[in-house]
Amino acid sequence: MESYDIIIAGAGPAGLTAAVELSKEFKVLLIEKHKPGTTNATWYSYADRAKEYGLDDAVAVRTDYIKFTSPSETHFMRDDCVIFDHNKVMEIWLNRARTNGVEIRQEDFLDYQNVENGIVVKTNKGKYSAPLLIDAMGINSKIVQKNDLIKRKDAWVIYGARVKNVDFEKPQQLEYYPLNDDANTYVGIHPVSNTETNFYLFKGEKNTLGNPEELKEKFEEVLKKTQPNAEKLETLSGTIVSGSLKKYALDNIIFFGSSGMLNPDGCGMGFNEILKKHRIFSAAISKAMKGNRLDQKNLEKVAEKLRDQEVIHFQKIIGAFSLYFIKSTSKWDGGVKWLNAMGDDSKNWMRNEMDLKWLKKANIRLHSSIPITETVKMIPLDELPFIMGQLVRFTHKALLSKIKEGVKLPSEVLKVLPGLPGLKSRETDE
Ligand SMILES: Cc1cc2nc3c(=O)[nH]c(=O)nc-3n(C[C@H](O)[C@H](O)[C@H](O)COP(=O)(O)OP(=O)(O)OC[C@H]3O[C@@H](n4cnc5c(N)ncnc54)[C@H](O)[C@@H]3O)c2cc1C
């Protein structure tokens, strides 16, 4: 049986980026059941990220804003957006992987077994062993299913097509707008070249991955109405999952990409997120490999590095609002109003570049652009305990930082928030 340092299952953006990085130091086997890089998605990102990751040559379209339209508001999210020719990205990544000596096998991952010091992987063609297996098999990962790891899964269900623009000489603009129907559907327009555009319908689903086919009829209607002469080249459908797992690693196994439910709630998107995180992930894996610390507990810590808890909590809140925004006519107004209130900073939301300072500003602007009574109505009842818990947590953190700065807290504050760790012992004499 052939043995490797690392086996990566799945050659989507997650598997390939990890393979490119990790093969600089380790002997890597990459297993993919299809031709690597087969995708339904638009791989859009930003000029700075294209440059940082050496993908400038793969940029197909450059635009300087993303347009969000609601029934009464429009927001132009100014940014240097790029859309990649995904075949070129794949070519670049595959070349880098091969140059670094990655062995790529077109085989179907069937199962795995824990053995002493590692994992044995079984495919439809053979068996391979390694101390570490990276699961990058996407949302239908067999490992996630086998171990019943999904704690929560919500989805953006997508149905659309790549079309030839017969009505335009220039590429279309990146754009999102709601259909204002009962099913919470919205339209996404992603130009992929000067002459071709990906048109999608998106529908938010909770607790299910939904069924893209259900959007087919509506999509055909919208396409006919908005692009009567467009030539349909290819159907594009699928789901973008956002959710969480019960565990983010097992002994000698770690998840990367959408198998690890990496897509954040309500903002950002998979490809971009993977691009941003793959080096952090690979560096942490390299350290774990060298220290031979590939047990579940340590690998969970690696996974933690990819998930900034503050940001994730905020994303959950924003996710809840996003679902509300798209629920019916005029709700998008709230969302687009908020984006307008964020001004130039709105792009950090789409880029998923949110630090605590940004979160604070976003929170204040959210509440000043949408009345608090409306905000409370937005929160679904089952999310209310979580959101209230977060508010207490944020308040606690703010108070602790004040205490650290030497500010004396009035005793009334301590009475209102009794028993919060760290506050009692630091009670002030005021
Ligand atoms: C219609 C659509 C539109 C989207 N639009 C965007 C967008 O505009 N921007 C954006 O950033 N993201 C978008 N996404 C999301 C994006 O595609 C995913 O987040 C991203 O592809 C996740 O990358 P990944 O490598 O984790 O998984 P995937 O891309 O799903 O790759 C998983 C790979 O594993 C392989 N695999 C699965 N099972 C096995 C097996 N048993 N054996 C061997 N190989 C296996 C698959 O063939 C696949 O190549 C879209 C998704 C869809 C469906």
Coordinates of C-alpha atoms and ligand atoms in Angstrom, one line a residue:
M1 CA 0.0 0.0 0.0
E2 CA 1.3 3.4 -1.0
S3 CA 1.9 5.8 1.9
Y4 CA 2.0 9.6 2.0
D5 CA 2.4 12.3 4.6
I6 CA -1.0 13.8 3.9
I7 CA -4.0 12.6 1.9
I8 CA -6.4 15.3 0.7
A9 CA -9.8 14.1 -0.5
G10 CA -11.5 16.5 -2.9
A11 CA -9.9 18.9 -5.4
G12 CA -12.2 21.9 -5.2
P13 CA -10.8 25.3 -4.1
A14 CA -10.2 24.0 -0.6
G15 CA -8.4 20.7 -1.5
L16 CA -6.3 22.3 -4.2
T17 CA -5.1 25.3 -2.2
A18 CA -4.2 23.1 0.7
A19 CA -2.4 20.7 -1.6
V20 CA -0.4 23.5 -3.2
E21 CA 0.7 24.9 0.2
L22 CA 1.3 21.6 2.0
S23 CA 3.2 19.9 -0.8
K24 CA 6.0 22.5 -0.3
E25 CA 6.9 20.4 2.8
F26 CA 5.1 17.1 2.6
K27 CA 4.4 14.2 0.3
V28 CA 0.8 14.8 -0.7
L29 CA -1.8 12.6 -2.4
L30 CA -4.9 14.4 -3.8
I31 CA -7.9 12.3 -4.6
E32 CA -10.7 13.8 -6.8
K33 CA -13.6 11.8 -8.3
H34 CA -14.2 14.2 -11.2
K35 CA -11.9 16.3 -13.3
P36 CA -10.4 18.8 -10.8
G37 CA -12.0 22.2 -10.7
T38 CA -15.5 21.2 -12.1
T39 CA -17.6 24.0 -10.7
N40 CA -21.0 25.7 -10.9
A41 CA -19.9 28.8 -9.0
T42 CA -18.6 32.2 -10.0
W43 CA -15.2 32.6 -8.4
Y44 CA -15.2 36.2 -7.6
S45 CA -12.8 38.0 -5.3
Y46 CA -10.8 41.2 -5.0
A47 CA -7.9 42.7 -6.9
D48 CA -5.7 42.7 -3.8
R49 CA -6.4 39.0 -3.1
A50 CA -5.8 38.1 -6.7
K51 CA -2.4 39.8 -6.5
E52 CA -1.5 38.4 -3.0
Y53 CA -2.2 34.8 -4.1
G54 CA -0.6 35.1 -7.6
L55 CA -3.8 34.8 -9.6
D56 CA -3.6 38.1 -11.6
D57 CA -3.3 36.2 -14.8
A58 CA -6.5 34.3 -14.2
V59 CA -8.7 37.5 -13.8
A60 CA -11.4 37.5 -16.4
V61 CA -13.5 40.6 -15.4
R62 CA -12.7 43.6 -13.2
T63 CA -15.5 45.7 -11.8
D64 CA -15.5 48.6 -9.3
Y65 CA -18.7 48.0 -7.4
I66 CA -21.3 45.5 -6.5
K67 CA -24.8 46.9 -6.8
F68 CA -27.6 46.0 -4.3
T69 CA -31.0 47.2 -5.1
S70 CA -34.1 47.0 -2.9
P71 CA -37.6 48.3 -3.8
S72 CA -36.6 51.8 -2.7
E73 CA -32.9 51.9 -2.1
T74 CA -29.7 51.2 -4.1
H75 CA -26.3 50.6 -2.6
F76 CA -23.1 50.7 -4.6
M77 CA -20.6 48.7 -2.7
R78 CA -17.4 50.2 -4.0
D79 CA -14.5 47.8 -4.3
D80 CA -12.0 46.5 -6.8
C81 CA -13.8 43.3 -7.5
V82 CA -12.5 40.6 -9.8
I83 CA -14.0 37.6 -11.4
F84 CA -11.7 34.7 -12.3
D85 CA -11.7 32.5 -15.3
H86 CA -12.0 29.4 -13.1
N87 CA -10.3 27.2 -15.7
K88 CA -7.2 29.5 -15.6
V89 CA -7.2 29.4 -11.7
M90 CA -7.4 25.6 -11.9
E91 CA -4.6 25.5 -14.4
I92 CA -2.4 27.7 -12.2
W93 CA -3.1 25.7 -9.0
L94 CA -2.7 22.3 -10.8
N95 CA 0.6 23.4 -12.2
R96 CA 1.8 24.6 -8.8
A97 CA 0.6 21.3 -7.2
R98 CA 2.4 19.2 -9.9
T99 CA 5.6 21.2 -9.7
N100 CA 5.6 20.6 -5.9
G101 CA 5.2 16.9 -6.5
V102 CA 1.5 16.4 -5.5
E103 CA 0.2 13.1 -6.8
I104 CA -3.3 13.6 -8.2
R105 CA -5.5 10.6 -8.7
Q106 CA -9.0 10.6 -10.3
E107 CA -10.6 8.2 -7.9
D108 CA -13.8 8.0 -5.7
F109 CA -13.1 8.2 -2.0
L110 CA -15.2 5.5 -0.5
D111 CA -14.2 5.1 3.1
Y112 CA -11.5 5.3 5.7
Q113 CA -10.2 3.5 8.7
N114 CA -8.2 4.6 11.7
V115 CA -5.0 2.6 12.1
E116 CA -2.0 3.0 14.4
N117 CA -0.4 6.3 13.6
G118 CA -2.8 7.4 10.9
I119 CA -5.5 6.6 8.4
V120 CA -6.1 4.1 5.6
V121 CA -8.2 5.5 2.8
K122 CA -10.1 3.3 0.5
T123 CA -11.1 4.5 -3.0
N124 CA -12.7 2.7 -5.9
K125 CA -9.2 1.8 -7.2
G126 CA -7.0 1.2 -4.2
K127 CA -5.9 1.8 -0.6
Y128 CA -3.5 4.5 0.7
S129 CA -2.2 5.4 4.1
A130 CA -1.1 8.6 5.8
P131 CA -0.8 10.1 9.3
L132 CA -3.3 12.9 8.2
L133 CA -6.4 13.0 6.0
I134 CA -7.8 16.4 5.0
D135 CA -11.5 16.2 4.0
A136 CA -12.1 18.8 1.3
M137 CA -15.0 16.9 -0.3
G138 CA -17.5 19.7 0.0
I139 CA -21.0 19.8 1.5
N140 CA -21.8 16.1 0.8
S141 CA -18.6 14.8 2.5
K142 CA -18.9 11.1 3.2
I143 CA -16.8 11.5 6.4
V144 CA -19.2 14.2 7.8
Q145 CA -22.1 11.9 6.9
K146 CA -20.6 8.7 8.3
N147 CA -19.9 10.4 11.7
D148 CA -23.2 12.3 11.7
L149 CA -21.3 15.5 12.4
I150 CA -23.7 18.2 11.1
K151 CA -25.2 20.2 14.0
R152 CA -26.9 22.9 11.9
K153 CA -27.2 23.4 8.2
D154 CA -28.9 26.3 6.4
A155 CA -28.5 26.9 2.8
W156 CA -28.6 29.3 -0.1
V157 CA -30.3 27.3 -2.8
I158 CA -29.2 28.3 -6.2
Y159 CA -30.5 27.8 -9.7
G160 CA -29.3 29.6 -12.8
A161 CA -27.5 29.5 -16.0
R162 CA -24.4 30.8 -17.8
V163 CA -25.8 32.9 -20.7
K164 CA -24.3 34.6 -23.7
N165 CA -25.0 38.4 -23.5
V166 CA -26.6 39.3 -26.8
D167 CA -28.0 42.5 -25.5
F168 CA -24.7 43.9 -24.2
E169 CA -21.4 44.8 -25.6
K170 CA -19.7 45.3 -22.2
P171 CA -19.8 42.8 -19.4
Q172 CA -22.7 43.1 -17.0
Q173 CA -22.1 44.4 -13.5
L174 CA -22.1 42.3 -10.3
E175 CA -25.5 42.9 -8.9
Y176 CA -28.1 41.5 -6.4
Y177 CA -31.8 42.4 -6.2
P178 CA -34.8 40.7 -4.7
L179 CA -37.8 39.4 -6.6
N180 CA -40.0 40.4 -3.6
D181 CA -41.9 37.2 -3.7
D182 CA -43.2 35.0 -0.9
A183 CA -40.4 32.6 -1.4
N184 CA -37.6 35.0 -0.5
T185 CA -35.9 34.7 -3.8
Y186 CA -33.3 37.1 -5.1
V187 CA -31.3 37.5 -8.3
G188 CA -27.5 37.4 -8.5
I189 CA -25.8 38.6 -11.7
H190 CA -22.1 37.6 -12.0
P191 CA -20.3 38.5 -15.2
V192 CA -17.7 35.9 -16.1
S193 CA -16.3 37.4 -19.2
N194 CA -17.1 40.3 -21.6
T195 CA -19.7 38.2 -23.4
E196 CA -20.9 35.7 -20.8
T197 CA -22.8 36.1 -17.5
N198 CA -23.8 33.7 -14.7
F199 CA -27.5 34.5 -13.8
Y200 CA -28.6 32.9 -10.6
L201 CA -31.7 32.8 -8.4
F202 CA -30.9 32.5 -4.7
K203 CA -33.3 31.4 -2.0
G204 CA -32.5 31.2 1.7
E205 CA -33.5 28.0 3.5
K206 CA -33.2 27.1 7.2
N207 CA -32.4 23.7 8.6
T208 CA -32.3 22.1 5.2
L209 CA -30.2 22.1 2.0
G210 CA -33.4 22.6 -0.1
N211 CA -33.8 21.5 -3.7
P212 CA -32.4 23.8 -6.5
E213 CA -34.8 22.2 -9.1
E214 CA -37.7 23.9 -7.3
L215 CA -36.3 27.3 -8.5
K216 CA -36.1 26.2 -12.2
E217 CA -39.5 27.5 -13.4
K218 CA -39.1 30.8 -11.7
F219 CA -35.6 31.2 -13.1
E220 CA -36.9 30.6 -16.6
E221 CA -39.6 33.2 -16.1
V222 CA -37.1 35.8 -14.8
L223 CA -34.6 35.1 -17.5
K224 CA -37.2 35.5 -20.2
K225 CA -38.5 38.7 -18.8
T226 CA -35.1 40.4 -18.1
Q227 CA -32.9 38.8 -20.8
P228 CA -35.4 37.8 -23.6
N229 CA -32.6 37.3 -26.2
A230 CA -30.0 35.7 -24.0
E231 CA -28.6 32.4 -25.2
K232 CA -28.5 29.8 -22.4
L233 CA -25.2 28.0 -22.4
E234 CA -25.2 25.8 -19.3
T235 CA -27.4 25.2 -16.3
L236 CA -25.8 26.1 -12.9
S237 CA -27.4 24.8 -9.7
G238 CA -26.5 23.8 -6.2
T239 CA -26.4 25.0 -2.7
I240 CA -24.1 27.1 -0.6
V241 CA -24.2 25.7 2.9
S242 CA -23.7 27.7 6.0
G243 CA -23.9 25.8 9.2
S244 CA -21.8 24.2 12.0
L245 CA -20.4 20.8 12.9
K246 CA -20.5 19.0 16.2
K247 CA -16.7 18.5 15.8
Y248 CA -14.3 20.2 13.5
A249 CA -11.8 17.4 13.5
L250 CA -11.5 13.7 14.3
D251 CA -8.3 11.8 15.2
N252 CA -6.0 12.2 12.1
I253 CA -8.8 13.9 10.1
I254 CA -9.5 17.6 9.6
F255 CA -12.1 19.4 7.4
F256 CA -11.3 22.3 5.2
G257 CA -13.6 24.2 2.9
S258 CA -17.3 23.7 2.8
S259 CA -17.1 20.1 4.3
G260 CA -16.2 22.0 7.5
M261 CA -19.2 24.4 6.9
L262 CA -16.7 27.2 6.4
N263 CA -19.1 29.4 4.6
P264 CA -20.1 32.0 7.1
D265 CA -23.7 32.8 7.9
G266 CA -25.2 35.5 5.7
C267 CA -22.1 37.0 4.3
G268 CA -19.0 36.3 2.2
M269 CA -18.8 33.2 0.1
G270 CA -16.9 30.0 -0.1
F271 CA -14.3 30.6 -2.7
N272 CA -13.2 33.9 -1.3
E273 CA -13.1 32.6 2.2
I274 CA -11.0 29.6 1.2
L275 CA -8.6 31.9 -0.6
K276 CA -8.2 34.1 2.5
K277 CA -7.8 31.2 4.9
H278 CA -5.8 28.5 3.1
R279 CA -2.4 29.7 4.1
I280 CA -3.4 30.1 7.8
F281 CA -4.8 26.6 7.6
S282 CA -1.8 25.1 5.9
A283 CA 0.7 26.8 8.3
A284 CA -1.2 25.4 11.3
I285 CA -1.3 21.9 9.7
S286 CA 2.4 22.0 9.0
K287 CA 3.1 22.8 12.7
A288 CA 0.8 19.9 13.8
M289 CA 2.4 17.5 11.4
K290 CA 5.9 18.4 12.5
G291 CA 5.0 18.1 16.2
N292 CA 3.1 14.8 15.4
R293 CA 0.1 16.2 17.1
L294 CA -2.7 14.9 15.0
D295 CA -5.1 13.8 17.6
Q296 CA -8.6 15.3 17.5
K297 CA -8.0 17.7 20.3
N298 CA -5.0 19.4 18.7
L299 CA -6.6 19.3 15.2
E300 CA -9.7 21.0 16.6
K301 CA -7.4 23.8 17.7
V302 CA -6.2 24.1 14.1
A303 CA -9.8 24.4 13.0
E304 CA -10.4 27.0 15.7
K305 CA -7.8 29.2 14.0
L306 CA -10.1 29.5 11.0
R307 CA -13.1 30.5 13.0
D308 CA -12.9 33.8 14.8
Q309 CA -15.7 33.3 17.4
E310 CA -16.5 37.0 17.7
V311 CA -17.0 37.3 14.0
I312 CA -18.9 34.1 13.8
H313 CA -21.3 35.3 16.5
F314 CA -21.8 38.5 14.7
Q315 CA -22.3 36.7 11.4
K316 CA -25.0 34.7 13.0
I317 CA -26.8 37.8 14.1
I318 CA -26.4 39.4 10.7
G319 CA -27.4 36.1 9.1
A320 CA -30.7 36.2 11.1
F321 CA -31.2 39.8 9.8
S322 CA -30.3 38.8 6.3
L323 CA -32.9 36.1 6.3
Y324 CA -35.4 38.7 7.6
F325 CA -34.4 41.2 5.0
I326 CA -35.2 38.9 2.1
K327 CA -38.4 37.6 3.5
S328 CA -40.9 39.9 1.7
T329 CA -41.4 43.1 -0.1
S330 CA -39.6 46.1 1.5
K331 CA -37.6 44.0 3.9
W332 CA -34.6 44.3 1.6
D333 CA -35.0 48.0 2.1
G334 CA -33.8 47.5 5.7
G335 CA -30.7 45.6 4.5
V336 CA -29.8 48.0 1.7
K337 CA -30.5 51.0 4.1
W338 CA -28.0 49.4 6.5
L339 CA -25.4 49.0 3.7
N340 CA -25.9 52.6 2.7
A341 CA -25.5 53.6 6.4
M342 CA -22.2 51.7 6.5
G343 CA -21.0 53.7 3.5
D344 CA -17.5 52.7 2.3
D345 CA -17.2 50.3 5.1
S346 CA -20.0 48.0 3.8
K347 CA -17.4 46.2 1.7
N348 CA -15.8 44.6 4.8
W349 CA -19.0 42.7 5.2
M350 CA -18.9 41.2 1.7
R351 CA -15.2 40.6 2.0
N352 CA -15.7 39.0 5.4
E353 CA -13.1 41.3 6.9
M354 CA -14.7 42.2 10.2
D355 CA -12.8 43.1 13.2
L356 CA -14.2 44.2 16.6
K357 CA -14.0 47.9 15.7
W358 CA -15.9 47.3 12.5
L359 CA -18.5 45.1 14.4
K360 CA -19.1 47.9 16.8
K361 CA -19.6 50.5 14.1
A362 CA -21.9 48.1 12.2
N363 CA -24.0 47.4 15.2
I364 CA -24.5 51.1 16.0
R365 CA -25.3 51.9 12.4
L366 CA -27.6 49.0 12.1
H367 CA -29.6 50.3 15.1
S368 CA -29.5 53.9 13.9
S369 CA -30.7 53.0 10.4
I370 CA -33.3 50.5 11.5
P371 CA -35.4 51.3 14.7
I372 CA -34.7 48.9 17.6
T373 CA -38.3 47.9 17.7
E374 CA -38.0 46.7 14.1
T375 CA -34.7 44.9 14.9
V376 CA -36.3 43.0 17.7
K377 CA -39.1 41.9 15.3
M378 CA -36.5 40.7 12.9
I379 CA -35.1 38.1 15.2
P380 CA -36.8 34.7 14.8
L381 CA -38.0 33.5 18.2
D382 CA -35.7 30.4 18.2
E383 CA -32.7 32.7 17.8
L384 CA -33.7 35.1 20.5
P385 CA -32.0 33.3 23.4
F386 CA -28.8 33.2 21.4
I387 CA -28.9 36.9 20.4
M388 CA -29.7 38.0 24.0
G389 CA -26.9 35.8 25.2
Q390 CA -24.5 37.6 22.8
L391 CA -25.7 41.0 24.0
V392 CA -24.8 40.0 27.6
R393 CA -21.5 38.6 26.4
F394 CA -20.6 41.8 24.5
T395 CA -21.7 43.9 27.5
H396 CA -19.6 41.8 29.8
K397 CA -16.5 42.1 27.6
A398 CA -17.0 45.9 27.3
L399 CA -17.2 46.1 31.1
L400 CA -14.2 44.0 31.7
S401 CA -12.2 46.1 29.3
K402 CA -13.3 49.3 31.1
I403 CA -12.2 47.7 34.4
K404 CA -8.8 46.8 32.8
E405 CA -8.5 50.5 31.8
G406 CA -8.9 51.4 35.4
V407 CA -12.5 52.8 35.1
K408 CA -14.5 52.4 38.3
L409 CA -17.9 50.9 37.6
P410 CA -20.9 52.3 39.4
S411 CA -22.4 49.7 41.8
E412 CA -25.7 49.9 40.0
V413 CA -24.0 48.3 36.9
L414 CA -22.8 45.5 39.0
K415 CA -26.3 45.0 40.5
V416 CA -27.8 44.7 37.1
L417 CA -25.3 42.2 35.9
P418 CA -24.7 40.0 39.0
G419 CA -22.5 37.0 38.9
L420 CA -20.7 37.6 35.6
P421 CA -17.2 36.1 35.9
G422 CA -14.5 38.7 36.6
L423 CA -16.9 41.5 37.6
K424 CA -17.7 40.5 41.2
S425 CA -14.1 40.1 42.3
R426 CA -13.2 43.5 40.8
E427 CA -16.0 45.4 42.4
T428 CA -15.3 49.0 42.9
D429 CA -16.0 51.1 45.9
E430 CA -18.2 53.5 44.1
Ligands
LIG1 C1 -24.4 27.4 -8.0 C2 -23.3 27.9 -7.1 C3 -22.9 29.2 -7.1 C4 -21.9 29.6 -6.3 N1 -21.4 30.9 -6.4 C5 -20.4 31.3 -5.6 C6 -19.8 32.6 -5.8 O1 -20.3 33.3 -6.7 N2 -18.7 32.9 -5.1 C7 -18.2 32.1 -4.2 O2 -17.2 32.4 -3.6 N3 -18.7 30.9 -3.9 C8 -19.8 30.4 -4.7 N4 -20.4 29.2 -4.4 C9 -19.8 28.4 -3.4 C10 -18.5 27.7 -3.8 O3 -18.7 27.0 -4.9 C11 -18.2 26.8 -2.7 O4 -18.2 27.4 -1.4 C12 -16.8 26.3 -2.9 O5 -16.7 25.6 -4.1 C13 -16.4 25.3 -1.8 O6 -15.1 24.8 -2.1 P1 -14.7 23.4 -1.5 O7 -13.4 23.1 -2.1 O8 -14.8 23.3 -0.1 O9 -15.8 22.3 -2.1 P2 -16.2 22.0 -3.5 O10 -15.9 23.0 -4.5 O11 -17.6 21.4 -3.5 O12 -15.2 20.8 -3.9 C14 -15.3 19.5 -3.4 C15 -14.6 18.5 -4.3 O13 -14.6 17.2 -3.7 C16 -14.9 16.3 -4.7 N5 -15.5 15.1 -4.1 C17 -16.6 15.0 -3.4 N6 -16.8 13.7 -3.0 C18 -15.8 13.0 -3.4 C19 -15.4 11.7 -3.3 N7 -16.2 10.8 -2.7 N8 -14.2 11.3 -3.8 C20 -13.4 12.2 -4.4 N9 -13.7 13.5 -4.6 C21 -14.9 13.9 -4.1 C22 -15.9 17.0 -5.6 O14 -15.9 16.4 -6.9 C23 -15.3 18.4 -5.6 O15 -14.4 18.6 -6.7 C24 -21.4 28.7 -5.3 C25 -21.9 27.4 -5.2 C26 -22.8 27.0 -6.1 C27 -23.3 25.6 -6.0

